[in-house]
């Protein structure tokens, strides 16, 4: 056989290469590389999310996808396995740049830090905890398409106000779902003048619930608002009916289940509550009904919007490849001009505009999709249906938006007290002994990794006092002190108060720690009662200014100490009366950072007391500053803002500190209480905190 | 050497051709689909008239290829594709205006834009040329509502609440009264308007609730609400006591009050929108005046399953209702 000439071999190879290249390009044109979006949601298990997801996908792809590239959904069904492991798979997959999910707030805390660090976008349509936006705001890699349960709380309070209800009790399950209701109800009730007569957490499914209902009824509310599962809602309803009291029950979205009506039968009639829904003016529900023959589920619109947002961000990334994903999504959500819609045509037009370098104003199936300008994370408005049980079914009787939209508005999870705080009058016409001494007591009584922020804030205050020239023998530091050695602490021995900040534990002289940190110890310390177990106590007199700072957990009229005991309003009154009788202070200033902090000092009458706290008697207070490195809250809202104000203005007076903190603190109403003869109101705080 | 250059040139040309082809294929381009404008008489979410029109538009978009633009007011100086607004990106082929409030504006706009087709829903009058005025008469269905009210009433006193005074609503009012009296001429019919001469009467549930409360207090036990969203106030009022009933309007309103809504007089605005778009796209759309109602299936009574038994009684009156509707239209002309 005659050998083929080398020239011919070269020519044939070249022709084959050209054909192959052409075929490859042709294939790429006909089958362009898809835009892969991760889906980290429950796809099986009774929650219908695939329908809105695939409808959004169909609408995006119908008219050419993103520059000819179709959107492909990369499913990880959280109903079938470990969410964190699935998230890690998507995180490791470089072809997936945006993930829709995860479904729960606990999941968000578990996986969002890793996404933020890797610069990959996470858009959750279903995680509704209020503190998520405080934890991940300003990071720009975590977003959601529902504002969450803070908005639901606001809507419920608005509805009750419309009904001219004056007095309510709150019952919430002691689980992640109930937390936002527990945390925020008091705030919005206070804002609207609604009397929150009692607030209780209960263990889901526990028999003690009936007793909790009885307690709630004791407060004589017009309504009990309950955030819980259907089975517990039924227990509450029966207990109310048995009491014979004309108290109505208002439920939240988790109670909406045929099981509730089956369980209660005819007595379910008239029950009312709220559930998330789409803004009716978008037409999404009408269109959904037309397309699928049934109404959308609660989260259908936010799920649809999440994929739409992901597609717009991908379009922006394609056009601006050097831009970070965080900047791309910000350019998408903070657009301007005429608002675009959510249907196939609007999506196509919006994608074309984005690819043309424009930044159109977007809106979604769920509503306007205007986001908090300076914080990100949350849309400004979420919609809720107000339903009643009628004829054996849940019937929507109205739809309400949670707030206003506009560039100047913030997420509801960043709500701060409205109105103007009115500080007490200054006392100038009394004569006190001159100040000859200053002593401080700093208490961090909580234990456990999740209470990192309490020990951290206590150490921050201790450090500030030291920096102000107060020697250790004038500061009594009571600190549970388990955080430095907690197994979950990734930086053993360290406690810091700002991310990557200095180790505040280093060099701190702790006087009482662990099981020594009790309410009894505090009583002895403040009243100067030396015992074998409390050898270090205040040694003060009528010329001593005394400062007490405590940061921890509180309940109405009490403060929790780790060692299973509490410090009550009565304890506070007795101690301050004793200190007054023994002339143990000249002026006595308390800074108390606990939930329901106002209640502790509500009966105090001893003169010379200035009491500053982060929350009113009917509301919790919040954590602030979430450290992504250690996945933990490292400071509390009131302490963080108060310290910040002092840092910004070293000459700030107590009066100015109160007014400033009132305006800055998120989610609670800073309170100041003074008894008679308080002369330090207009004294600079840092002057008071001096020898 | 020449061969080698030729070969290189062929390779480059082949790849360039493929690249250009690719670019032409994937570069985004504006679509050239026909454009339809729709102007609603209010925002979506009214659970009634506008939602029905939108349902028709959505169904049409699912089935046919066109682009749409939606408006909620007749501020047509802002319509992007019309003369006088050169910034507009496209000229609409069809403009649908929904609601009798738009009658004069639609006529004027149609005269100014002879190249555009107009479908004027619920606007009786001078359809011609490029304007089809599509009047949905609710006389016949209101007649049936009257028959139902008379059949269900135990007190021999029924009521009707209308959004405002208008020629269009006269058909509802007259049809209802005629239907009631066809069953029993001695039955008293209470009549009230939410507002006298403004469409605000269609969005004031509080005022409608007050009116309904007064009627029920006077012994009326069935009220026909011809007042759009205001009707939800009357429904809420009906729920406050036993033996109080409502006949709803525009779309099936059973879910708003399953224990009090006997039935709803529905108006298939969605069908009018859908078929209008279909005719425009297939080239069969014509101007002129159309009147449709019970006989054409554009209106009808839909029952709450709880009260479906009335269907037997009321359906026996359908022929009379159609005949009365035809008589009414003829008389009116």
CSV table of C-alpha atoms in Angstrom, one decimal, chain A residues 7 10-11 14 18 21-22 25 29 55 58 63 67-68 280-283 286-287 290-291 342-343 345 348-349 352 355 388 390-391 395-397, chain B residues 3 7 11 18 22 25-26 28-31 33 44-45 51 54-55 58-59 61-62 66-70 229 239 254-260:
chain,number,residue,atom,x,y,z
A,7,UNK,CA,1.4,17.1,3.0
A,10,UNK,CA,-1.4,17.7,7.3
A,11,UNK,CA,-4.2,18.9,5.0
A,14,UNK,CA,-6.3,20.7,9.2
A,18,UNK,CA,-11.6,23.2,11.1
A,21,UNK,CA,-13.9,23.7,15.6
A,22,UNK,CA,-16.9,24.7,13.6
A,25,UNK,CA,-18.8,26.5,18.0
A,29,UNK,CA,-24.3,28.3,19.7
A,55,UNK,CA,-42.1,28.7,36.2
A,58,UNK,CA,-39.4,28.9,32.1
A,63,UNK,CA,-37.2,34.4,25.3
A,67,UNK,CA,-27.7,36.3,26.4
A,68,UNK,CA,-28.8,33.1,24.8
A,280,UNK,CA,-52.0,41.6,45.1
A,281,UNK,CA,-51.2,44.5,42.8
A,282,UNK,CA,-48.5,42.4,41.1
A,283,UNK,CA,-51.1,40.1,39.8
A,286,UNK,CA,-54.2,35.7,39.7
A,287,UNK,CA,-51.7,34.5,37.1
A,290,UNK,CA,-54.8,30.8,35.9
A,291,UNK,CA,-51.6,28.8,35.1
A,342,UNK,CA,-42.1,39.9,37.0
A,343,UNK,CA,-43.6,38.0,34.0
A,345,UNK,CA,-41.9,39.7,29.0
A,348,UNK,CA,-36.7,39.5,29.1
A,349,UNK,CA,-36.8,43.2,28.9
A,352,UNK,CA,-31.8,43.0,27.8
A,355,UNK,CA,-27.0,43.5,29.3
A,388,UNK,CA,-60.1,33.9,59.4
A,390,UNK,CA,-64.9,30.4,58.1
A,391,UNK,CA,-66.9,27.5,56.8
A,395,UNK,CA,-60.3,32.6,54.2
A,396,UNK,CA,-58.3,35.7,53.3
A,397,UNK,CA,-60.2,38.8,54.2
B,3,UNK,CA,-0.9,27.8,-1.6
B,7,UNK,CA,-4.8,27.8,3.0
B,11,UNK,CA,-8.8,28.8,7.8
B,18,UNK,CA,-18.4,31.0,12.3
B,22,UNK,CA,-22.2,33.1,16.5
B,25,UNK,CA,-27.0,34.5,16.9
B,26,UNK,CA,-26.3,35.4,20.5
B,28,UNK,CA,-29.4,40.3,22.4
B,29,UNK,CA,-31.9,42.0,20.1
B,30,UNK,CA,-35.2,43.7,20.7
B,31,UNK,CA,-38.2,41.6,19.7
B,33,UNK,CA,-43.7,41.3,18.4
B,44,UNK,CA,-54.7,44.8,40.4
B,45,UNK,CA,-55.7,43.1,43.5
B,51,UNK,CA,-58.2,41.1,38.3
B,54,UNK,CA,-55.7,40.9,34.0
B,55,UNK,CA,-56.6,37.2,34.0
B,58,UNK,CA,-52.3,36.7,31.2
B,59,UNK,CA,-54.1,33.9,29.5
B,61,UNK,CA,-49.9,36.0,26.8
B,62,UNK,CA,-49.6,32.3,27.7
B,66,UNK,CA,-47.3,39.6,21.7
B,67,UNK,CA,-45.8,42.2,24.1
B,68,UNK,CA,-48.0,44.1,26.5
B,69,UNK,CA,-47.9,47.3,28.5
B,70,UNK,CA,-50.2,47.8,31.4
B,229,UNK,CA,-64.1,46.5,46.3
B,239,UNK,CA,-71.1,38.2,58.8
B,254,UNK,CA,-67.8,33.0,47.8
B,255,UNK,CA,-64.4,32.8,49.5
B,256,UNK,CA,-64.9,36.3,50.9
B,257,UNK,CA,-67.9,35.0,52.9
B,258,UNK,CA,-68.7,31.4,52.5
B,259,UNK,CA,-71.5,31.5,55.0
B,260,UNK,CA,-73.2,34.7,53.6
